mmCIF file of C-alpha atoms and ligand atoms in Angstrom:
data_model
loop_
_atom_site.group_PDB
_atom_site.id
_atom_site.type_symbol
_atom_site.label_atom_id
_atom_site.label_comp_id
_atom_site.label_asym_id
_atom_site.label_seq_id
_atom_site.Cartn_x
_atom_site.Cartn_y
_atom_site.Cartn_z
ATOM 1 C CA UNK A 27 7.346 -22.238 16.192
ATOM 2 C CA UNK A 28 9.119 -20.667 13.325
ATOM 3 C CA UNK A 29 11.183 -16.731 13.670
ATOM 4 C CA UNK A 30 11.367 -15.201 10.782
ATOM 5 C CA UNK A 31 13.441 -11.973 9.656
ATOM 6 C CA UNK A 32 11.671 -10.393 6.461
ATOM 7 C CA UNK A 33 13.197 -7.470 4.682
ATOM 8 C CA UNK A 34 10.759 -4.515 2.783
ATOM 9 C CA UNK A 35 12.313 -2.632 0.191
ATOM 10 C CA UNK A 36 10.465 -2.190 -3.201
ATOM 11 C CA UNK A 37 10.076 1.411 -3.110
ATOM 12 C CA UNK A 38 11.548 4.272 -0.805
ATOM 13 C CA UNK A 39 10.769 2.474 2.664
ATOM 14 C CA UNK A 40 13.683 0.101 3.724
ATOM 15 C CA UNK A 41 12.175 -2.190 6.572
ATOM 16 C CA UNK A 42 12.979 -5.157 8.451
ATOM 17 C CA UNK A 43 10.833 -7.095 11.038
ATOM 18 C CA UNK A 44 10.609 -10.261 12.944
ATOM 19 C CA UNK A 45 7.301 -12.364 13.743
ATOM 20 C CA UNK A 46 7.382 -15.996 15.894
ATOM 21 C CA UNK A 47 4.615 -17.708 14.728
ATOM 22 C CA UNK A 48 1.754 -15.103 13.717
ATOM 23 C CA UNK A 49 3.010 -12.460 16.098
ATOM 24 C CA UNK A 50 5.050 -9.459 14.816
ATOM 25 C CA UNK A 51 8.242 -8.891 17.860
ATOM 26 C CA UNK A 52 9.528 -6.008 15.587
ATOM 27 C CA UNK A 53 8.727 -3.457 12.285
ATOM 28 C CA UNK A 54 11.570 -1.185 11.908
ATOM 29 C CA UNK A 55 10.628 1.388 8.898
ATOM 30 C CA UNK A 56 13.117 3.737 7.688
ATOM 31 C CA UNK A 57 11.680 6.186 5.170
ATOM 32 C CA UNK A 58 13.732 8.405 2.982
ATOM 33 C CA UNK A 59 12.994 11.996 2.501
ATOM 34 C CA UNK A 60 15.366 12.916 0.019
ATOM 35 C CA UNK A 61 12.790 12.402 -2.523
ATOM 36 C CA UNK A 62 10.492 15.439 -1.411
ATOM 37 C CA UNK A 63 12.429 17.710 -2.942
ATOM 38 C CA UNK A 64 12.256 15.831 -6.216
ATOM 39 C CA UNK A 65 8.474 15.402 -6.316
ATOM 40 C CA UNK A 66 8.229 11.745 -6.718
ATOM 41 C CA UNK A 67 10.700 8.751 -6.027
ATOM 42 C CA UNK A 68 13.623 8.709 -7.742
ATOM 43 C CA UNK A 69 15.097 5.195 -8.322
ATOM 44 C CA UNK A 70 18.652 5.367 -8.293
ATOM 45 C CA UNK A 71 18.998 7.428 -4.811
ATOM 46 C CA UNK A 72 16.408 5.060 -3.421
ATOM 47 C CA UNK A 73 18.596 2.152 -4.157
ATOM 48 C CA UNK A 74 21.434 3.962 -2.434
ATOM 49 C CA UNK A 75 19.656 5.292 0.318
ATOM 50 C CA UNK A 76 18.324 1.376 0.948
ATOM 51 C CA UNK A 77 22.198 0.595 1.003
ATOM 52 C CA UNK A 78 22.744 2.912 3.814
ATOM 53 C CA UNK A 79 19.552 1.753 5.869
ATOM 54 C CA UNK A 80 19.261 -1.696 5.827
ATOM 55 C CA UNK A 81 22.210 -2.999 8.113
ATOM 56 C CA UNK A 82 21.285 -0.400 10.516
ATOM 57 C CA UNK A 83 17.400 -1.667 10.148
ATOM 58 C CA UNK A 84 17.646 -4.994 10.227
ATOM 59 C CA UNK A 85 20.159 -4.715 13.541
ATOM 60 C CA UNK A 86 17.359 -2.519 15.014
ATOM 61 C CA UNK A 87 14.701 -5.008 13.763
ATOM 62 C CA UNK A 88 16.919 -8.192 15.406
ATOM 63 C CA UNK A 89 17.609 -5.512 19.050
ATOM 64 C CA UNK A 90 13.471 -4.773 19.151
ATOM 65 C CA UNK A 91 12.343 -8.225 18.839
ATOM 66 C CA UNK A 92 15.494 -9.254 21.419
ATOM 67 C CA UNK A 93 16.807 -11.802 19.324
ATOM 68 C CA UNK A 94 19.773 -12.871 17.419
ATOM 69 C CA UNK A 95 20.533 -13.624 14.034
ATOM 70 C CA UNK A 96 21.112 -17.308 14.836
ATOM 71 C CA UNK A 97 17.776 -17.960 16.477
ATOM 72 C CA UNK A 98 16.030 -17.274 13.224
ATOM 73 C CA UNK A 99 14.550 -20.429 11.097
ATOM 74 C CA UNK A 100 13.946 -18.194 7.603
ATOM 75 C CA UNK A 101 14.624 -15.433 5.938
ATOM 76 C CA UNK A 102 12.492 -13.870 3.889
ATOM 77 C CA UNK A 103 12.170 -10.785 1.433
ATOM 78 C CA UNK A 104 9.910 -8.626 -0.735
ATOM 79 C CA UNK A 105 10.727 -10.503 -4.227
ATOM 80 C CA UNK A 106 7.996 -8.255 -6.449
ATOM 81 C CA UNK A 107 6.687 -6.192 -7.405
ATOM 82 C CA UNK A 108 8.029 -2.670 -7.042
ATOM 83 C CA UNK A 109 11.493 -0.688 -8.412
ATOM 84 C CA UNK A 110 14.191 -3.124 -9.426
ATOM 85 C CA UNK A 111 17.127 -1.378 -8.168
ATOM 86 C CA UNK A 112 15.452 -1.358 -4.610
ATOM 87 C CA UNK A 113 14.267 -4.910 -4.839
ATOM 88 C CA UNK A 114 17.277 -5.906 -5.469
ATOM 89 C CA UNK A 115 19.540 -4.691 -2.598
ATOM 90 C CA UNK A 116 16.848 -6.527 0.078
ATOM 91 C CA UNK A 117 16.795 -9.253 -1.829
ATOM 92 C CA UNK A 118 20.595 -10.009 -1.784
ATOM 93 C CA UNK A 119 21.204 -9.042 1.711
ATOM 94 C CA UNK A 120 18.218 -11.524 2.271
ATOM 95 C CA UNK A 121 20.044 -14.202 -0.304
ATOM 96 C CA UNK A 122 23.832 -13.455 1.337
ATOM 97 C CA UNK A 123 21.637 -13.880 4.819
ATOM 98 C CA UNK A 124 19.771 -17.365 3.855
ATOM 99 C CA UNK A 125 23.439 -18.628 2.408
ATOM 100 C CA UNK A 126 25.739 -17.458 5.373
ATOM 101 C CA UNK A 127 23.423 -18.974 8.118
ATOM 102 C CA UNK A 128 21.929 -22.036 5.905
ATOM 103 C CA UNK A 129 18.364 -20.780 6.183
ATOM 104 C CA UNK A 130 15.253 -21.156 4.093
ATOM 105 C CA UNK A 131 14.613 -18.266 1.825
ATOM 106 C CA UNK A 132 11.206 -16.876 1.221
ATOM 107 C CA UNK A 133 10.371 -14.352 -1.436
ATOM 108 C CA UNK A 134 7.104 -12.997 -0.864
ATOM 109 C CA UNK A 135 4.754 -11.010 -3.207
ATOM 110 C CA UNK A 136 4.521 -7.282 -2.199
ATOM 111 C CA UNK A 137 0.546 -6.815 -2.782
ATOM 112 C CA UNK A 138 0.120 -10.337 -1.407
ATOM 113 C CA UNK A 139 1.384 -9.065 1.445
ATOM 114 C CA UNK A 140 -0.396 -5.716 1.609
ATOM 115 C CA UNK A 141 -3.529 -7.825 1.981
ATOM 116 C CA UNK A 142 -2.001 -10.409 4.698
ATOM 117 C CA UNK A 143 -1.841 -6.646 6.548
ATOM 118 C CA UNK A 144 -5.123 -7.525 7.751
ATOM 119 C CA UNK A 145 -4.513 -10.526 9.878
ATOM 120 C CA UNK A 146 -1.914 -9.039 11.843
ATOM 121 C CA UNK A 147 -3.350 -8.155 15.406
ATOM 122 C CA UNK A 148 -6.341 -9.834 16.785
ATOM 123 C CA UNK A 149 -9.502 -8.802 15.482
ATOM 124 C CA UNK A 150 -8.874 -11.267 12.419
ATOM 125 C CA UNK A 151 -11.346 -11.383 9.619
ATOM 126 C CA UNK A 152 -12.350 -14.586 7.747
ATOM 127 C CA UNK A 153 -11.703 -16.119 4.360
ATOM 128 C CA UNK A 154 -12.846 -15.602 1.658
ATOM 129 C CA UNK A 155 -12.085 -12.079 1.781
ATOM 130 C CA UNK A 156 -12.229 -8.874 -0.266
ATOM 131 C CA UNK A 157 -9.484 -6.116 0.108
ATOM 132 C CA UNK A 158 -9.033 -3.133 -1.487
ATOM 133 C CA UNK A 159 -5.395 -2.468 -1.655
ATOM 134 C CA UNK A 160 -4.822 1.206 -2.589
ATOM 135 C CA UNK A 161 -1.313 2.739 -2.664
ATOM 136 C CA UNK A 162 1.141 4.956 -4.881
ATOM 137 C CA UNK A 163 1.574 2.230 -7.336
ATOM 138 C CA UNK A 164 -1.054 -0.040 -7.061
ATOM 139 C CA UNK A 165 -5.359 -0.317 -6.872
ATOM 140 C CA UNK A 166 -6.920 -3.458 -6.399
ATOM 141 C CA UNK A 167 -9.724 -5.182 -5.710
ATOM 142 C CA UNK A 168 -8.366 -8.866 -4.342
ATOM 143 C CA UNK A 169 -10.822 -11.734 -3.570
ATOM 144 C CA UNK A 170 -8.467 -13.751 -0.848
ATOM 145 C CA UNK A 171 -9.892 -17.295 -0.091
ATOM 146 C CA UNK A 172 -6.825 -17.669 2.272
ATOM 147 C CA UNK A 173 -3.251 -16.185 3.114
ATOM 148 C CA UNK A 174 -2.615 -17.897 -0.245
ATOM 149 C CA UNK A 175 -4.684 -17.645 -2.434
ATOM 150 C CA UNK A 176 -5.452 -14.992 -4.189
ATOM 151 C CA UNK A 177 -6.871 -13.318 -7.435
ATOM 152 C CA UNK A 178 -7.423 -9.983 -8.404
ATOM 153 C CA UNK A 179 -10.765 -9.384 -9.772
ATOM 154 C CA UNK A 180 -10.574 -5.263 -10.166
ATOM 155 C CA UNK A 181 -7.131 -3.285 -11.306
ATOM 156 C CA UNK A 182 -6.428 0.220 -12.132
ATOM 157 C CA UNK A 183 -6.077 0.350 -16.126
ATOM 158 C CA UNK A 184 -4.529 3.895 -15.823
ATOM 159 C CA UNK A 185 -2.758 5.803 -12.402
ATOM 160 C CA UNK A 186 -2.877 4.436 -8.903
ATOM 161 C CA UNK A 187 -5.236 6.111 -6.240
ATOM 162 C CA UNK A 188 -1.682 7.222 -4.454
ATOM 163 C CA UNK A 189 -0.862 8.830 -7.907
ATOM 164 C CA UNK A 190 -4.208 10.234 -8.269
ATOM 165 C CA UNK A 191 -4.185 12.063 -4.839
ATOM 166 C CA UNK A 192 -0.294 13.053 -5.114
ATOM 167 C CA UNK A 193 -0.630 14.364 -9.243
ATOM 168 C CA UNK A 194 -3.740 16.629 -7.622
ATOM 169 C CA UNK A 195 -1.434 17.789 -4.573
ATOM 170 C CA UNK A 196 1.167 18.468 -7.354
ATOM 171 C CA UNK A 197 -1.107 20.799 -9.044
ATOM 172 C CA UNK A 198 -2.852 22.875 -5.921
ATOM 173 C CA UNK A 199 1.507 23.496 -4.758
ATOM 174 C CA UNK A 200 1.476 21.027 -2.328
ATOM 175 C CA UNK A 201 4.992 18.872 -1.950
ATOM 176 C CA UNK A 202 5.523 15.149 -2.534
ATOM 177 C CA UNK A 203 3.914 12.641 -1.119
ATOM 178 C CA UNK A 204 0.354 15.203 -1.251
ATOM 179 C CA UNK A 205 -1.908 12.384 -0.028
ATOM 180 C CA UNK A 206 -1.272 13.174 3.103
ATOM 181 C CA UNK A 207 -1.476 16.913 3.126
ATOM 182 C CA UNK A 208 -4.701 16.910 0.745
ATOM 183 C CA UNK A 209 -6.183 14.829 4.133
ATOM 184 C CA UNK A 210 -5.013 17.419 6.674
ATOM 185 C CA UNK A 211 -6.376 20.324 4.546
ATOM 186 C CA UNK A 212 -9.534 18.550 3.728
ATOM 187 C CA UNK A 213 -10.687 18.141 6.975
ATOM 188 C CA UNK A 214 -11.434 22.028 7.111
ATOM 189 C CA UNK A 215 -13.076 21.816 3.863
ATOM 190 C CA UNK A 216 -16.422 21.089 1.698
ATOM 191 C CA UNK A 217 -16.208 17.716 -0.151
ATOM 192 C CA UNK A 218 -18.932 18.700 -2.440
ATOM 193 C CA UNK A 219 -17.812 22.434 -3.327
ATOM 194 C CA UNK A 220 -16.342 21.516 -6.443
ATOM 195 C CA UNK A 221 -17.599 18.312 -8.926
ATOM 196 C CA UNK A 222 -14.796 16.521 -10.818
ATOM 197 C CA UNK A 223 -14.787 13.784 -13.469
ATOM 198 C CA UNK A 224 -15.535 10.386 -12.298
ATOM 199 C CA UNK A 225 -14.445 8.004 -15.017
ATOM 200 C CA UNK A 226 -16.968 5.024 -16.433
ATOM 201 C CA UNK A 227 -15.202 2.096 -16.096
ATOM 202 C CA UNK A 228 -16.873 -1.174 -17.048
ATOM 203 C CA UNK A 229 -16.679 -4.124 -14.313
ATOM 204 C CA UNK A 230 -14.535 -3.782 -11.263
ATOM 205 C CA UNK A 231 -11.797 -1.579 -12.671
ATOM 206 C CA UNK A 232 -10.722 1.699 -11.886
ATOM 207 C CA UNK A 233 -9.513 4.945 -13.835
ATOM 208 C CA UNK A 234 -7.752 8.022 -12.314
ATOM 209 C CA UNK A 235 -6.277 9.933 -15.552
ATOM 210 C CA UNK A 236 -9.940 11.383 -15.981
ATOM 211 C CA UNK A 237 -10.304 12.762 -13.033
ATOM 212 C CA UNK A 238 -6.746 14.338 -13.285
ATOM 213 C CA UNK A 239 -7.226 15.841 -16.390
ATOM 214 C CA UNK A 240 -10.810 17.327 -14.779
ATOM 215 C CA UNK A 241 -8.663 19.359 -11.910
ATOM 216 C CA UNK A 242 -5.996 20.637 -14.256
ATOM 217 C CA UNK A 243 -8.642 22.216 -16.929
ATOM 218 C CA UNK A 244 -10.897 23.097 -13.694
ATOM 219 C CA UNK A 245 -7.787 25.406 -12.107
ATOM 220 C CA UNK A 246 -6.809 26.712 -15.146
ATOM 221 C CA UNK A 247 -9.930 27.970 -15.922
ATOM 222 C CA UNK A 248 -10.544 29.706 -12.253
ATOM 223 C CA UNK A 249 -6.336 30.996 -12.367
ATOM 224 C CA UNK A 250 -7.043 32.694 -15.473
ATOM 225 C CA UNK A 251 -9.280 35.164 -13.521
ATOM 226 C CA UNK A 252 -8.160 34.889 -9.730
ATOM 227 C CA UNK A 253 -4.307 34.050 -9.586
ATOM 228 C CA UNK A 254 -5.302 33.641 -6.165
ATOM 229 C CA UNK A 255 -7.553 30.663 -6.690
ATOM 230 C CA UNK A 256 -5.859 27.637 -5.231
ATOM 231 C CA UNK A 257 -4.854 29.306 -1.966
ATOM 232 C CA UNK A 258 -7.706 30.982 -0.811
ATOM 233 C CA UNK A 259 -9.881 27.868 -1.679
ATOM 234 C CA UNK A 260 -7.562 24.947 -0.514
ATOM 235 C CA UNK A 261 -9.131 23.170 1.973
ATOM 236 C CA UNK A 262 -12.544 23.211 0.165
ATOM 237 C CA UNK A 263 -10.168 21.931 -3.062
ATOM 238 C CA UNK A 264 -8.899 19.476 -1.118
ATOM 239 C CA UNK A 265 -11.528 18.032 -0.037
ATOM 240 C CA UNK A 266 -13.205 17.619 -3.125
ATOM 241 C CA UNK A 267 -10.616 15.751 -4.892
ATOM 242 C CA UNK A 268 -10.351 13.173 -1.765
ATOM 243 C CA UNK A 269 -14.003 13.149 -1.856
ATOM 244 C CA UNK A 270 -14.177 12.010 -5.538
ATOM 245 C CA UNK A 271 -11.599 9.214 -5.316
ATOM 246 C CA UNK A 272 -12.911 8.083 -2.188
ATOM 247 C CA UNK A 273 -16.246 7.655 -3.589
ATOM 248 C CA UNK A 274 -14.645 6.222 -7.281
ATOM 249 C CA UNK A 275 -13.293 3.325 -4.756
ATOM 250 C CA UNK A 276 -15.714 2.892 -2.918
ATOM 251 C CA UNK A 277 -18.459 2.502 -5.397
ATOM 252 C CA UNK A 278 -16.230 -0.294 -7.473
ATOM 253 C CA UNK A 279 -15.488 -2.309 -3.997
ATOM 254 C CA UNK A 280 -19.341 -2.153 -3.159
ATOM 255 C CA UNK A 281 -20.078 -3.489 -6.731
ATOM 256 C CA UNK A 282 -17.543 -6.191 -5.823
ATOM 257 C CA UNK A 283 -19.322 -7.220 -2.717
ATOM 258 C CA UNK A 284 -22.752 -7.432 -4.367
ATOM 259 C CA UNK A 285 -20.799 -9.473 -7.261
ATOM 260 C CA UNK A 286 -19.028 -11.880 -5.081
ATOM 261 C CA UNK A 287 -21.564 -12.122 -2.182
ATOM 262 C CA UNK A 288 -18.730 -11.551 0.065
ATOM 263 C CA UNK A 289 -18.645 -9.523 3.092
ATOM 264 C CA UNK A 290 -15.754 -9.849 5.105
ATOM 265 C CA UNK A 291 -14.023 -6.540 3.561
ATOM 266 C CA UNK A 292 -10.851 -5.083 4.587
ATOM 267 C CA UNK A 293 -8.289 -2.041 3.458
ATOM 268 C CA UNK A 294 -4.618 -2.079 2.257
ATOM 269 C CA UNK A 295 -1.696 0.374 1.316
ATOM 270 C CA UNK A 296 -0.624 3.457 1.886
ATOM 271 C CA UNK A 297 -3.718 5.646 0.811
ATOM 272 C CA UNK A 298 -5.905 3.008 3.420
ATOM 273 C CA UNK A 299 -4.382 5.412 5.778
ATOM 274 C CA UNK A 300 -6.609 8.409 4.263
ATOM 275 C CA UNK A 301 -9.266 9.420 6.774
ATOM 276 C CA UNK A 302 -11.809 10.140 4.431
ATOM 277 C CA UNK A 303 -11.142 7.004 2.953
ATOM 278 C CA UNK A 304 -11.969 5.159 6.562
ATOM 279 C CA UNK A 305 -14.714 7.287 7.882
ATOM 280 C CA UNK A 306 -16.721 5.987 4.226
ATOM 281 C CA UNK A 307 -15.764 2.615 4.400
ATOM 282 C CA UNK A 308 -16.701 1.983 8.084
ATOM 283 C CA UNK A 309 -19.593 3.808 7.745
ATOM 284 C CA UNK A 310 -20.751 1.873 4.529
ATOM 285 C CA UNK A 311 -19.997 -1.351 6.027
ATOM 286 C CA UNK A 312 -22.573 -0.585 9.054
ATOM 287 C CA UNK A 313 -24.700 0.556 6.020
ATOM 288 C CA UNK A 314 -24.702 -2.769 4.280
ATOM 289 C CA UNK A 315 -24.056 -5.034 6.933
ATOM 290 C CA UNK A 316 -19.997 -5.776 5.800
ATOM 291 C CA UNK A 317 -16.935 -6.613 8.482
ATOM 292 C CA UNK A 318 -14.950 -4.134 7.796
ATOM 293 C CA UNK A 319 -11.309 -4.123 8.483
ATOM 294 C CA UNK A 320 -8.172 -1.627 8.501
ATOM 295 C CA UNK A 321 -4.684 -2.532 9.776
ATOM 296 C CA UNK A 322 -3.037 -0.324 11.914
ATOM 297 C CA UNK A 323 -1.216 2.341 10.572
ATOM 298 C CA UNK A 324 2.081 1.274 10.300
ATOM 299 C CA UNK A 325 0.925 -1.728 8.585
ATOM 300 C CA UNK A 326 -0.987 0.525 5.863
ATOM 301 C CA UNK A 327 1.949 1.662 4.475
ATOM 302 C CA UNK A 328 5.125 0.122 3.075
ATOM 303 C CA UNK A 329 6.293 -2.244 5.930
ATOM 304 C CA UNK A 330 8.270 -5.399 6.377
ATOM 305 C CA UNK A 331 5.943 -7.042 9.202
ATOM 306 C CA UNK A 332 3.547 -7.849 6.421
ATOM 307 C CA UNK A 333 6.067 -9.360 4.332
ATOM 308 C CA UNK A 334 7.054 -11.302 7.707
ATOM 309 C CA UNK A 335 3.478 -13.034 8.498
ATOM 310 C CA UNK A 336 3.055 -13.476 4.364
ATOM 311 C CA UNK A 337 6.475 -15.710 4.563
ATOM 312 C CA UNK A 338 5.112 -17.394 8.174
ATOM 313 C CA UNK A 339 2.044 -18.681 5.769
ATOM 314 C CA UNK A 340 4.745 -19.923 3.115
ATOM 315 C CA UNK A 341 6.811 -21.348 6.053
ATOM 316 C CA UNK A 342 3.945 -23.377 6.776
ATOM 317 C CA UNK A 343 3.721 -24.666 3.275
ATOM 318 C CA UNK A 344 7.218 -25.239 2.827
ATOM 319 C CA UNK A 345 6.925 -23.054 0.304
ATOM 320 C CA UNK A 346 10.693 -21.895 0.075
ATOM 321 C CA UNK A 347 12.964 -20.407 -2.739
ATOM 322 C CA UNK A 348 16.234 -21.596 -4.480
ATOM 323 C CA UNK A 349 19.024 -18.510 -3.697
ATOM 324 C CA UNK A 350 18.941 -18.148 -7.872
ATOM 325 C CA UNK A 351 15.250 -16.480 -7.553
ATOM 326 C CA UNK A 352 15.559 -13.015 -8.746
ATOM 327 C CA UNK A 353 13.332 -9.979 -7.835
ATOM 328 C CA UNK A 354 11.172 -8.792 -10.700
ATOM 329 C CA UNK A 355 9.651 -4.915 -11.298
ATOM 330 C CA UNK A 356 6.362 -6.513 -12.579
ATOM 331 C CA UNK A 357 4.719 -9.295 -11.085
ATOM 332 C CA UNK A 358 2.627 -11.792 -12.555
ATOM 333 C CA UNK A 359 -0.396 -12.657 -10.215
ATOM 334 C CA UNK A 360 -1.263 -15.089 -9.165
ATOM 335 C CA UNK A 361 2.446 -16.961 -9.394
ATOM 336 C CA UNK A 362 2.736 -18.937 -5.887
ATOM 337 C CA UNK A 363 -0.480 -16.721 -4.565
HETATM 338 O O1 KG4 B 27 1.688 1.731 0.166
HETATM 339 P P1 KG4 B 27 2.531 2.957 0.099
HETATM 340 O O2 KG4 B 27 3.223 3.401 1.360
HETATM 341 O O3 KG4 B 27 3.653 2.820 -0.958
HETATM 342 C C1 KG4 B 27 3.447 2.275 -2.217
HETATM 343 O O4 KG4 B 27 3.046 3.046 -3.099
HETATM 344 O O5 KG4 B 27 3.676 1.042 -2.366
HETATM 345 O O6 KG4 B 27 1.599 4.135 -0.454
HETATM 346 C C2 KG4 B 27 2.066 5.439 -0.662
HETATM 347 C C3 KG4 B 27 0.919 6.278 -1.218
HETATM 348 C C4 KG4 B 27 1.352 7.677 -1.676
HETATM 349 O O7 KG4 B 27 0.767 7.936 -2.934
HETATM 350 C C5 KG4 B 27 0.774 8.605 -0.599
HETATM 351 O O8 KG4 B 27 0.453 9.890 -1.067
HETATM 352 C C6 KG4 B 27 -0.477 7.835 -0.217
HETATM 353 O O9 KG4 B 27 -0.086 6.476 -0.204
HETATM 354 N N1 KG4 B 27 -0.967 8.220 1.109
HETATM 355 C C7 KG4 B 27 -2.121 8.900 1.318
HETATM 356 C C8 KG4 B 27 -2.225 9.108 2.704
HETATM 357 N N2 KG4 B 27 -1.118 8.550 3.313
HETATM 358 C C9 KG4 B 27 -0.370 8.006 2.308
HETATM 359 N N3 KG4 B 27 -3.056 9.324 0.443
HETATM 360 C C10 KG4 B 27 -4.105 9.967 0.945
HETATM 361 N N4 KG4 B 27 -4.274 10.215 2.268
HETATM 362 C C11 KG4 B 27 -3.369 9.810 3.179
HETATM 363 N N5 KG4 B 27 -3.553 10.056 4.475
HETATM 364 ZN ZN1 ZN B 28 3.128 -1.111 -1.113
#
């Protein structure tokens, strides 16, 4: 009956949790807003700002899951990929952890993880699986035959669907992280008002850089004429941009599911917590007979509990690390996947 303390911090969310077995007993997620004002992350005060959070985080993670340091049997930690400096402070609080208390390490792959999400709660779904893992760095299409083993059979060759939806927020004024505002505002507005580029990709890959280039010539054009443009047609702008990369995923996933035969299909990252995004999965799952599943919120986004249940499959493997591994930006897939 294994604890385990994992520690997320490859971007700009420093989190710790702790799961017994397959159950998660805490996620404690500290974001850091001092990157709005910047309009994106930027890497050196994320590394500092992880500094500040994680003793505080991984106290709170140890307090909400009532347990003490001592009574865990691993440690584990998000190894790769993401931004080095922030990899690297989790990962040697995790390494100074494992040493101090003579623990197992486990360094667990971030998008690995992402997809792991899924089994966290009970309404499990069953190998093999397809996910499509969507977030500010990453989009994927990841056939899963079991916690660990994975391969990634569709990949973004340009910008991330995170990017794609921030980059358009960026242009229509809207401050960083837009995904989440282009959602509110879209809900008031008409998805098919405006058409935008949808790239031809062959296979299962995806392309975003299209579609941006589309919305900047398409604003330009109307600003020359009505400097008002943007604002008095936001929510109908705003709704067709999510509408377009919703329907750019969701095409490539559904080719993936008639490729593979697979239906067992679940949702991952950040931009999995996009409500356009979920009302046209579900609703195309009922349509052609798929499981679909989406983690709860908190486990959409950046979160350690993932990490946690990803290094409880390891655990069960044996699958540990020597305290030389080192966190990498880039990750090779699949290494231990
Ligand atoms: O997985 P995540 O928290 O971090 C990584 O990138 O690893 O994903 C963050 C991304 C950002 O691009 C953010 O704009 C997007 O997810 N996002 C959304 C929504 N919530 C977060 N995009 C569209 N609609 C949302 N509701
Ligand atoms: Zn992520």
């Amino acid at each position: 009956m294994p604890t385990i303390l994992a520690i997320e911090s490859s971007c700009d969310e420093t989190s710790a949790a702790v799961c017994r077995n397959e159950i998660i007993l805490s996620n404690i997620i500290a974001d850091q807003k001092v990157h709005s004002q910047y309009g994106g992350v930027v890497p050196e005060l994320a590394s500092r700002a992880h500094m500040q959070n994680i003793v505080p985080v991984v106290e709170a993670a140890l307090s909400g899951a009532d347990c003490r340091l001592e009574d865990m049997d691993a440690i584990a930690f998000t190894q790769a990929p993401g931004l080095i400096g922030s990899l690297l402070v989790g990962a040697q609080f995790a390494k100074s952890l494992a040493l101090g208390m003579q623990k197992p390490l486990l360094a667990v792959h971030h998008m690995q993880a992402h997809v792991v999400a899924n089994l966290i709660g009970t309404s499990k779904p069953q190998f093999p699986l397809l996910c499509l893992t969507v977030s500010g760095g990453h989009t994927q299409i990841v056939l899963a035959r079991s916690p660990t083993k994975m391969e990634v059979i569709g990949n973004t060759i340009d910008d991330a669907a995170g990017e794609a939806f921030d980059k358009a927020a960026k242009m229509l004024g809207l401050p960083y992280p837009g995904g989440p505002l282009i959602d509110r505002y879209a809900r008031q507005g008409l998805p098919d008002r405006f058409r935008f580029a949808q790239p031809q990709v062959p296979g299962l890959d995806f392309s975003f850089s299209g579609l941006k280039t589309s919305i900047l010539y398409f604003l330009q054009k109307e600003l020359k004429t009505n400097p008002d443009f943007i604002s008095q047609n936001l929510a109908d702008l705003c709704a067709s941009v999510q509408h377009t990369i919703v329907t750019i995923l969701l095409k490539k996933l559904q080719a993936a599911s008639l490729q593979t035969g697979i239906r067992q299909v679940c949702l991952a990252g950040g931009v999995s917590a996009n409500s356009g995004l979920r009302q046209r999965f579900t609703a195309l799952g009922t349509e052609l007979g798929w499981n679909t599943y989406i983690p709860a919120f908190e486990y959409c986004t950046d979160n350690a509990a993932m990490i946690a249940l990803t290094a409880y499959y390891k655990y069960l493997q044996s699958d540990f690390s020597p305290l030389s591994v080192a966190p990498t930006a880039r990750a090779i897939w699949p290494e231990t996947v």
